[in-house]
Tab-separated table of C-alpha atoms and ligand atoms in Angstrom:
chain	number	residue	atom	x	y	z
A	1	MET	CA	-48.074	-5.288	-96.635
A	2	LYS	CA	-47.132	-3.538	-99.875
A	3	GLN	CA	-47.938	-5.427	-103.013
A	4	ARG	CA	-45.441	-7.912	-104.376
A	5	ILE	CA	-44.242	-7.017	-107.865
A	6	ASN	CA	-42.218	-10.106	-108.738
A	7	GLN	CA	-44.864	-12.181	-110.378
A	8	ILE	CA	-46.060	-15.558	-109.203
A	9	PRO	CA	-47.892	-17.316	-112.027
A	10	LYS	CA	-51.451	-18.156	-110.952
A	11	LYS	CA	-51.306	-21.802	-111.938
A	12	GLN	CA	-47.769	-22.532	-110.897
A	13	ILE	CA	-46.544	-23.186	-107.353
A	14	LEU	CA	-43.075	-21.821	-106.622
A	15	LEU	CA	-40.657	-23.188	-104.025
A	16	GLY	CA	-39.418	-19.996	-102.401
A	17	PRO	CA	-39.577	-16.736	-104.356
A	18	PRO	CA	-38.517	-13.459	-102.723
A	19	TYR	CA	-40.974	-10.689	-101.849
A	20	LEU	CA	-40.088	-7.583	-103.831
A	21	THR	CA	-42.055	-4.355	-103.993
A	22	GLY	CA	-41.820	-0.933	-105.582
A	23	ASP	CA	-39.598	0.085	-102.633
A	24	GLU	CA	-36.748	-2.071	-103.857
A	25	VAL	CA	-37.143	-0.766	-107.426
A	26	LYS	CA	-37.029	2.814	-106.181
A	27	ALA	CA	-34.000	2.165	-103.999
A	28	VAL	CA	-32.056	0.438	-106.762
A	29	VAL	CA	-32.921	3.083	-109.353
A	30	GLY	CA	-31.799	5.731	-106.872
A	31	VAL	CA	-28.380	4.117	-106.597
A	32	ILE	CA	-28.046	3.819	-110.351
A	33	LYS	CA	-28.951	7.465	-110.798
A	34	SER	CA	-26.412	8.469	-108.149
A	35	GLY	CA	-23.601	6.798	-110.045
A	36	GLN	CA	-22.092	5.594	-106.747
A	37	LEU	CA	-22.139	1.866	-107.313
A	38	SER	CA	-19.587	0.687	-104.756
A	39	LEU	CA	-18.141	1.761	-101.405
A	40	GLY	CA	-20.895	4.245	-100.682
A	41	GLU	CA	-23.409	5.161	-98.053
A	42	GLN	CA	-25.893	2.382	-98.860
A	43	VAL	CA	-23.530	-0.314	-97.620
A	44	GLU	CA	-22.530	1.725	-94.554
A	45	LYS	CA	-26.177	2.326	-93.639
A	46	PHE	CA	-27.219	-1.244	-94.335
A	47	GLU	CA	-24.479	-2.515	-92.023
A	48	LYS	CA	-25.646	-0.281	-89.197
A	49	GLU	CA	-29.310	-1.100	-89.739
A	50	VAL	CA	-28.846	-4.882	-89.757
A	51	ALA	CA	-26.599	-4.661	-86.686
A	52	ARG	CA	-29.258	-2.625	-84.901
A	53	PHE	CA	-31.985	-5.074	-85.944
A	54	VAL	CA	-30.171	-8.045	-84.423
A	55	GLY	CA	-28.771	-6.158	-81.432
A	56	ALA	CA	-25.087	-6.251	-82.389
A	57	ARG	CA	-22.667	-3.326	-82.267
A	58	TYR	CA	-21.183	-3.691	-85.745
A	59	GLY	CA	-21.979	-5.241	-89.095
A	60	VAL	CA	-19.878	-5.753	-92.213
A	61	ALA	CA	-21.715	-6.461	-95.459
A	62	THR	CA	-20.295	-9.017	-97.864
A	63	SER	CA	-20.935	-10.486	-101.299
A	64	SER	CA	-22.530	-13.642	-99.816
A	65	GLY	CA	-23.085	-15.605	-96.637
A	66	THR	CA	-20.189	-17.837	-97.639
A	67	THR	CA	-17.741	-14.946	-97.925
A	68	ALA	CA	-18.933	-13.579	-94.568
A	69	LEU	CA	-18.271	-16.996	-93.022
A	70	HIS	CA	-14.821	-17.088	-94.573
A	71	LEU	CA	-14.027	-13.714	-93.007
A	72	ALA	CA	-15.256	-14.964	-89.629
A	73	VAL	CA	-12.914	-17.963	-89.974
A	74	LYS	CA	-9.972	-15.683	-90.848
A	75	VAL	CA	-10.627	-13.357	-87.937
A	76	ALA	CA	-10.942	-16.322	-85.548
A	77	GLY	CA	-7.403	-17.246	-86.597
A	78	ILE	CA	-8.406	-20.690	-87.857
A	79	GLY	CA	-5.716	-22.100	-90.099
A	80	TYR	CA	-3.926	-25.102	-91.491
A	81	GLY	CA	-4.084	-28.153	-89.242
A	82	ASP	CA	-6.701	-26.753	-86.889
A	83	GLU	CA	-9.874	-28.688	-86.205
A	84	VAL	CA	-13.282	-27.069	-86.217
A	85	ILE	CA	-16.223	-28.748	-84.511
A	86	THR	CA	-19.339	-28.390	-86.614
A	87	THR	CA	-22.546	-30.022	-87.760
A	88	PRO	CA	-22.849	-32.386	-90.715
A	89	PHE	CA	-26.486	-31.380	-91.172
A	90	SER	CA	-26.073	-28.064	-92.931
A	91	PHE	CA	-25.495	-26.420	-96.261
A	92	VAL	CA	-21.911	-27.057	-97.387
A	93	ALA	CA	-20.788	-23.440	-96.934
A	94	SER	CA	-20.650	-23.826	-93.144
A	95	THR	CA	-17.853	-26.365	-93.591
A	96	ASN	CA	-16.280	-24.992	-96.778
A	97	CYS	CA	-15.505	-21.686	-95.080
A	98	PHE	CA	-12.744	-23.279	-92.992
A	99	LEU	CA	-11.663	-25.850	-95.574
A	100	TYR	CA	-10.504	-22.789	-97.541
A	101	GLU	CA	-7.976	-22.236	-94.736
A	102	GLY	CA	-6.768	-25.818	-94.578
A	103	ALA	CA	-8.603	-26.630	-91.346
A	104	THR	CA	-10.234	-30.016	-90.745
A	105	PRO	CA	-13.914	-30.626	-90.008
A	106	LYS	CA	-14.702	-32.478	-86.823
A	107	PHE	CA	-18.353	-33.307	-87.268
A	108	VAL	CA	-20.594	-33.970	-84.308
A	109	ASP	CA	-23.992	-35.605	-84.720
A	110	ILE	CA	-27.200	-33.630	-84.355
A	111	ASP	CA	-30.143	-33.599	-82.001
A	112	PRO	CA	-33.098	-35.418	-83.601
A	113	ASP	CA	-35.606	-32.679	-82.704
A	114	SER	CA	-33.761	-29.439	-83.405
A	115	PHE	CA	-31.494	-30.867	-86.170
A	116	ASN	CA	-28.710	-28.737	-84.635
A	117	LEU	CA	-25.439	-29.859	-83.011
A	118	ASP	CA	-26.259	-32.252	-80.184
A	119	PRO	CA	-24.878	-30.418	-77.138
A	120	LYS	CA	-24.298	-33.711	-75.301
A	121	LYS	CA	-21.859	-34.885	-77.974
A	122	ILE	CA	-19.748	-31.786	-78.522
A	123	GLU	CA	-17.231	-32.041	-75.733
A	124	ALA	CA	-16.114	-35.557	-76.642
A	125	ALA	CA	-14.975	-34.194	-80.011
A	126	VAL	CA	-12.563	-31.646	-78.537
A	127	THR	CA	-8.880	-32.479	-79.095
A	128	ARG	CA	-5.613	-30.602	-78.731
A	129	LYS	CA	-6.071	-29.360	-82.278
A	130	THR	CA	-9.576	-27.972	-81.834
A	131	ARG	CA	-9.671	-24.273	-82.498
A	132	ALA	CA	-13.343	-23.396	-82.817
A	133	ILE	CA	-16.952	-24.480	-82.710
A	134	LEU	CA	-18.937	-23.403	-85.742
A	135	GLY	CA	-22.604	-23.883	-84.916
A	136	VAL	CA	-25.417	-23.547	-87.431
A	137	ASP	CA	-29.003	-22.513	-86.651
A	138	ILE	CA	-30.469	-24.879	-89.153
A	139	PHE	CA	-33.792	-23.978	-90.750
A	140	GLY	CA	-33.822	-20.872	-88.553
A	141	TYR	CA	-33.878	-22.734	-85.219
A	142	PRO	CA	-31.285	-21.494	-82.704
A	143	ALA	CA	-28.547	-23.936	-81.758
A	144	GLU	CA	-27.849	-24.688	-78.083
A	145	TRP	CA	-25.612	-21.647	-77.629
A	146	LYS	CA	-25.419	-21.682	-73.844
A	147	LYS	CA	-23.903	-25.132	-73.811
A	148	ILE	CA	-21.677	-24.351	-76.808
A	149	ALA	CA	-20.384	-21.253	-75.003
A	150	GLN	CA	-19.650	-23.261	-71.833
A	151	ILE	CA	-17.609	-25.826	-73.744
A	152	ALA	CA	-15.839	-23.132	-75.745
A	153	LYS	CA	-14.912	-21.270	-72.589
A	154	LYS	CA	-13.616	-24.387	-70.853
A	155	HIS	CA	-11.399	-25.365	-73.795
A	156	ARG	CA	-10.599	-21.829	-74.984
A	157	LEU	CA	-12.242	-22.243	-78.352
A	158	LYS	CA	-13.558	-19.576	-80.679
A	159	ILE	CA	-17.233	-19.554	-81.579
A	160	ILE	CA	-18.763	-18.732	-84.946
A	161	ASP	CA	-22.513	-18.676	-85.471
A	162	ASP	CA	-23.700	-19.509	-88.968
A	163	ALA	CA	-27.127	-17.884	-88.762
A	164	ALA	CA	-27.432	-17.702	-92.557
A	165	GLU	CA	-30.885	-19.275	-92.256
A	166	ALA	CA	-31.881	-17.605	-89.004
A	167	LEU	CA	-32.175	-13.831	-89.306
A	168	GLY	CA	-34.719	-12.817	-86.654
A	169	ALA	CA	-34.434	-15.975	-84.530
A	170	VAL	CA	-34.251	-15.599	-80.759
A	171	TYR	CA	-32.331	-17.688	-78.207
A	172	ARG	CA	-33.089	-17.327	-74.495
A	173	GLY	CA	-34.648	-13.951	-75.117
A	174	LYS	CA	-31.793	-12.593	-77.248
A	175	SER	CA	-31.640	-12.193	-81.004
A	176	LEU	CA	-29.056	-14.274	-82.800
A	177	GLY	CA	-26.262	-11.845	-83.576
A	178	SER	CA	-26.325	-10.296	-80.114
A	179	LEU	CA	-24.898	-13.231	-78.181
A	180	GLY	CA	-21.299	-12.050	-78.188
A	181	TRP	CA	-19.499	-13.839	-81.019
A	182	PRO	CA	-19.305	-13.260	-84.766
A	183	THR	CA	-22.567	-14.226	-86.381
A	184	VAL	CA	-23.219	-14.526	-90.090
A	185	PHE	CA	-26.433	-13.820	-91.983
A	186	ALA	CA	-27.160	-14.438	-95.657
A	187	PHE	CA	-29.405	-12.747	-98.181
A	188	TYR	CA	-29.791	-15.178	-101.093
A	189	PRO	CA	-33.284	-14.813	-102.646
A	190	ASN	CA	-34.848	-17.700	-100.721
A	191	LYS	CA	-33.840	-16.207	-97.366
A	192	GLN	CA	-36.089	-14.256	-94.966
A	193	MET	CA	-34.938	-11.103	-96.803
A	194	THR	CA	-32.714	-10.702	-99.836
A	195	THR	CA	-30.111	-8.565	-101.550
A	196	GLY	CA	-29.927	-10.903	-104.566
A	197	GLU	CA	-26.625	-12.281	-103.348
A	198	GLY	CA	-25.163	-11.007	-100.114
A	199	GLY	CA	-24.272	-11.620	-96.517
A	200	MET	CA	-23.224	-9.930	-93.331
A	201	VAL	CA	-21.073	-10.702	-90.339
A	202	VAL	CA	-21.990	-8.935	-87.112
A	203	THR	CA	-19.919	-8.585	-83.967
A	204	ASN	CA	-19.822	-6.689	-80.687
A	205	SER	CA	-16.045	-6.314	-80.836
A	206	LYS	CA	-14.543	-3.175	-82.323
A	207	ALA	CA	-11.243	-4.946	-82.952
A	208	GLU	CA	-13.001	-7.676	-84.919
A	209	PHE	CA	-15.051	-5.104	-86.795
A	210	ILE	CA	-11.892	-3.304	-87.934
A	211	LYS	CA	-10.426	-6.587	-89.159
A	212	PHE	CA	-13.613	-7.522	-91.014
A	213	LYS	CA	-13.751	-4.109	-92.659
A	214	SER	CA	-10.195	-4.444	-93.857
A	215	LEU	CA	-10.394	-8.069	-95.045
A	216	VAL	CA	-13.600	-7.493	-97.012
A	217	ASN	CA	-11.861	-4.688	-98.874
A	218	GLN	CA	-8.543	-6.169	-100.061
A	219	GLY	CA	-6.806	-5.877	-96.708
A	220	ARG	CA	-6.853	-2.100	-96.691
A	221	ALA	CA	-6.924	-0.231	-93.437
A	222	GLY	CA	-9.767	2.255	-93.208
A	223	ASP	CA	-7.569	5.299	-92.773
A	224	MET	CA	-5.003	4.396	-95.417
A	225	GLN	CA	-4.494	5.362	-99.003
A	226	TRP	CA	-6.348	3.391	-101.651
A	227	LEU	CA	-3.370	1.348	-102.779
A	228	LYS	CA	-1.893	0.583	-99.403
A	229	HIS	CA	-2.566	-2.930	-98.119
A	230	PRO	CA	-1.198	-3.842	-94.703
A	231	SER	CA	-2.573	-7.368	-94.947
A	232	LEU	CA	-3.787	-9.942	-97.424
A	233	GLY	CA	-7.475	-9.402	-97.992
A	234	TYR	CA	-10.270	-10.168	-100.419
A	235	ASN	CA	-12.761	-8.411	-102.571
A	236	TYR	CA	-15.840	-9.671	-100.749
A	237	ARG	CA	-17.622	-6.307	-100.856
A	238	MET	CA	-21.362	-5.900	-101.223
A	239	THR	CA	-22.453	-3.565	-104.029
A	240	GLU	CA	-24.411	-0.389	-103.393
A	241	VAL	CA	-27.301	-1.744	-105.463
A	242	ALA	CA	-27.497	-4.854	-103.282
A	243	ALA	CA	-27.302	-2.830	-100.072
A	244	ALA	CA	-30.035	-0.447	-101.234
A	245	MET	CA	-32.272	-3.428	-101.974
A	246	GLY	CA	-31.421	-4.868	-98.574
A	247	ARG	CA	-32.340	-1.642	-96.803
A	248	ALA	CA	-35.740	-1.619	-98.484
A	249	GLN	CA	-36.244	-5.257	-97.515
A	250	LEU	CA	-35.108	-4.727	-93.937
A	251	LYS	CA	-37.799	-2.099	-93.398
A	252	LYS	CA	-40.368	-4.824	-94.046
A	253	LEU	CA	-38.546	-7.651	-92.287
A	254	LYS	CA	-40.803	-7.757	-89.240
A	255	GLN	CA	-43.807	-8.089	-91.530
A	256	PHE	CA	-41.999	-10.727	-93.580
A	257	LEU	CA	-41.232	-12.762	-90.473
A	258	ALA	CA	-44.834	-12.502	-89.266
A	259	SER	CA	-46.122	-13.609	-92.660
A	260	ARG	CA	-43.773	-16.591	-92.674
A	261	ARG	CA	-44.914	-17.570	-89.173
A	262	GLN	CA	-48.486	-17.446	-90.385
A	263	VAL	CA	-47.740	-19.637	-93.397
A	264	ALA	CA	-46.037	-22.137	-91.076
A	265	VAL	CA	-49.139	-22.141	-88.850
A	266	TRP	CA	-51.354	-22.852	-91.853
A	267	TYR	CA	-49.135	-25.748	-92.858
A	268	GLY	CA	-49.108	-27.067	-89.295
A	269	GLN	CA	-52.891	-27.001	-89.065
A	270	ARG	CA	-53.249	-29.027	-92.234
A	271	LEU	CA	-50.409	-31.491	-91.763
A	272	ALA	CA	-50.415	-32.173	-88.018
A	273	LYS	CA	-52.571	-35.259	-88.326
A	274	VAL	CA	-51.430	-36.640	-91.644
A	275	PRO	CA	-50.130	-40.171	-91.029
A	276	GLY	CA	-46.417	-40.452	-91.674
A	277	VAL	CA	-45.773	-36.689	-91.582
A	278	ASN	CA	-43.855	-35.161	-88.676
A	279	LEU	CA	-43.644	-31.413	-88.164
A	280	ILE	CA	-40.689	-29.381	-86.984
A	281	LYS	CA	-41.417	-27.203	-83.994
A	282	ALA	CA	-41.705	-23.422	-84.050
A	283	ASN	CA	-40.676	-22.526	-80.521
A	284	ASP	CA	-40.073	-23.613	-76.997
A	285	LYS	CA	-39.244	-21.528	-73.963
A	286	GLN	CA	-35.688	-20.861	-75.079
A	287	HIS	CA	-35.844	-20.960	-78.846
A	288	VAL	CA	-37.861	-18.926	-81.317
A	289	ARG	CA	-37.516	-20.121	-84.881
A	290	SER	CA	-37.251	-17.638	-87.721
A	291	TRP	CA	-39.012	-19.509	-90.483
A	292	PHE	CA	-36.615	-20.056	-93.394
A	293	ILE	CA	-38.177	-22.983	-95.205
A	294	TYR	CA	-40.983	-25.373	-94.399
A	295	VAL	CA	-39.527	-28.810	-93.770
A	296	ILE	CA	-41.393	-31.956	-92.865
A	297	ARG	CA	-39.962	-35.266	-91.776
A	298	LEU	CA	-41.506	-38.445	-93.138
A	299	ASP	CA	-41.795	-41.721	-91.278
A	300	LYS	CA	-39.362	-44.393	-92.358
A	301	LYS	CA	-42.070	-46.404	-94.078
A	302	LEU	CA	-42.580	-43.611	-96.615
A	303	ASN	CA	-40.030	-43.360	-99.409
A	304	ARG	CA	-39.081	-39.677	-99.281
A	305	ASP	CA	-37.585	-39.582	-102.784
A	306	ARG	CA	-40.731	-41.087	-104.267
A	307	VAL	CA	-42.853	-38.547	-102.427
A	308	ILE	CA	-40.754	-35.744	-103.923
A	309	LYS	CA	-40.965	-37.241	-107.393
A	310	LYS	CA	-44.742	-37.555	-107.207
A	311	LEU	CA	-45.100	-34.044	-105.830
A	312	LEU	CA	-43.020	-32.676	-108.688
A	313	ALA	CA	-45.194	-34.576	-111.164
A	314	ALA	CA	-48.239	-32.987	-109.499
A	315	GLY	CA	-46.751	-29.511	-109.947
A	316	VAL	CA	-45.499	-29.061	-106.391
A	317	PRO	CA	-41.791	-28.276	-106.171
A	318	ALA	CA	-40.247	-30.043	-103.183
A	319	LYS	CA	-36.649	-30.698	-102.309
A	320	ALA	CA	-34.645	-33.247	-100.361
A	321	TYR	CA	-33.218	-30.969	-97.722
A	322	LEU	CA	-30.450	-31.347	-96.573
A	323	PRO	CA	-27.913	-34.033	-97.507
A	324	SER	CA	-25.330	-34.616	-94.768
A	325	ILE	CA	-22.076	-32.841	-95.558
A	326	HIS	CA	-19.777	-35.688	-94.495
A	327	LEU	CA	-21.209	-37.853	-97.281
A	328	GLN	CA	-20.612	-35.320	-100.057
A	329	PRO	CA	-18.190	-36.744	-102.632
A	330	TYR	CA	-15.519	-34.101	-102.025
A	331	MET	CA	-15.438	-34.898	-98.292
A	332	ARG	CA	-14.053	-38.410	-98.845
A	333	ARG	CA	-10.498	-37.287	-98.214
A	334	PHE	CA	-11.328	-36.839	-94.536
A	335	GLY	CA	-12.276	-40.495	-94.256
A	336	TYR	CA	-15.880	-40.006	-93.242
A	337	LYS	CA	-18.312	-42.726	-94.215
A	338	ARG	CA	-21.945	-43.708	-94.004
A	339	GLY	CA	-22.899	-44.592	-90.460
A	340	ASP	CA	-20.595	-42.032	-88.825
A	341	PHE	CA	-23.428	-39.671	-87.876
A	342	PRO	CA	-26.580	-41.773	-87.817
A	343	VAL	CA	-28.963	-39.060	-86.639
A	344	SER	CA	-27.872	-36.626	-89.328
A	345	GLU	CA	-28.055	-39.341	-91.958
A	346	ALA	CA	-31.519	-40.453	-90.869
A	347	VAL	CA	-32.780	-36.859	-90.909
A	348	SER	CA	-31.177	-36.287	-94.319
A	349	ALA	CA	-32.954	-39.359	-95.657
A	350	SER	CA	-36.390	-38.399	-94.391
A	351	THR	CA	-36.814	-34.619	-94.649
A	352	LEU	CA	-38.146	-32.568	-97.503
A	353	SER	CA	-38.940	-28.912	-97.960
A	354	LEU	CA	-42.267	-27.740	-99.328
A	355	PRO	CA	-43.090	-24.468	-101.112
A	356	PHE	CA	-42.755	-21.689	-98.571
A	357	TYR	CA	-42.391	-17.926	-98.873
A	358	THR	CA	-43.388	-14.560	-97.529
A	359	GLY	CA	-46.933	-13.710	-98.585
A	360	MET	CA	-47.842	-17.282	-99.586
A	361	GLU	CA	-51.628	-17.416	-99.639
A	362	GLU	CA	-53.610	-19.843	-97.512
A	363	ALA	CA	-55.233	-21.214	-100.679
A	364	VAL	CA	-51.819	-22.152	-102.066
A	365	VAL	CA	-50.879	-23.854	-98.773
A	366	ASP	CA	-54.159	-25.745	-99.157
A	367	ARG	CA	-53.286	-26.883	-102.664
A	368	VAL	CA	-49.844	-28.082	-101.580
A	369	CYS	CA	-51.260	-29.974	-98.589
A	370	GLU	CA	-54.034	-31.588	-100.601
A	371	LYS	CA	-51.512	-32.827	-103.155
A	372	LEU	CA	-49.160	-34.046	-100.453
A	373	LYS	CA	-51.950	-35.960	-98.727
A	374	LYS	CA	-52.958	-37.541	-102.020
A	375	VAL	CA	-49.406	-38.583	-102.818
A	376	ILE	CA	-48.874	-40.048	-99.366
A	377	GLY	CA	-52.266	-41.762	-99.412
A	378	LYS	CA	-51.321	-43.632	-102.572
A	379	LEU	CA	-47.961	-44.867	-101.303
B	1	PLP	C1	-26.493	-22.705	-93.244
B	1	PLP	C2	-25.963	-21.890	-94.380
B	1	PLP	N1	-24.723	-21.413	-94.319
B	1	PLP	C3	-24.208	-20.654	-95.289
B	1	PLP	C4	-24.917	-20.353	-96.429
B	1	PLP	C5	-24.242	-19.592	-97.520
B	1	PLP	O1	-24.854	-18.437	-97.906
B	1	PLP	P1	-24.670	-17.885	-99.387
B	1	PLP	O2	-25.459	-18.766	-100.289
B	1	PLP	O3	-25.215	-16.492	-99.302
B	1	PLP	O4	-23.218	-17.893	-99.700
B	1	PLP	C6	-26.224	-20.830	-96.553
B	1	PLP	C7	-27.003	-20.514	-97.747
B	1	PLP	O5	-27.985	-21.041	-98.110
B	1	PLP	C8	-26.757	-21.629	-95.505
B	1	PLP	O6	-27.996	-22.136	-95.598
């Protein structure tokens, strides 16, 4: 792989830096020299290239994963008073995107192995007000889409896939993004590939594509004059600089994903037998994880927050990942409380993410694991 140019200090361990090379510099400088900073060919090409990569017909680039999710919510017709079935074990954006429209979250607890929506519990949450199921492929592991699709079909619900953490993941032999409903990817710097900030929604439907294209660009129709707006839209556009960086990253994505798999294998080899540490799985017959972060789950007897504190003191950045959304302070108005989703809460209380990134050297994985073992040994 080409050499990384964003520097990683020799003595410091970073949590999740991006992998940037001279290709990105060249691409960005090219855009600057062209003077075309917005609404140009970089975005158009990036959209087509990402769509092709994931096996979707169309892609629309956005300013972030969150804005792409919001567009998916708009196009699904989710609005005030509707309920959306979703997972509490996610980053807040997967719920915020429909709160913006006045819809209500209907959380369903997660499966203790995949950390995704528990397919056995979804149908009981459907009511007359349910409009959609918004599934998340948490930590890059595909949700149970076959079951979700069956329930959605039976109750005539829309489906949105928040694959912000799962670019490159495969479900039953198909890439996420190709399954037949709007799917969102995100390109924040800790993701599998980055545009700085950025996102994309992909779809196989031309009608949806046209709506996405209009909404992302102030509600303009593609063939209309600049100041004509048939509908209320947003400025959620991706810049040309970001798209050019994304195109350079996308060319290396297969290598990035392979490198991340390798780093995960190295971690697994070192941590598999450490008492109190439980690993998350890479694959089974129907799911192929795209490695986003490296998360471990600690046994109850280990105090996760103390482990993180001691790791930080030893120079290893680690994070409690993720808090359950229904317990966030701003969610109180929906009446959720501790105990509502015990699996999600237990996972939230026991998981932590370790340093993990494309191109992470085996020696650095070693250092992290040695320090983790020491910390755990002392507790
Ligand atoms: C599951 C999930 N959804 C949505 C997002 C939002 O993406 P962004 O930060 O690009 O807005 C993230 C970002 O980390 C995420 O992890």
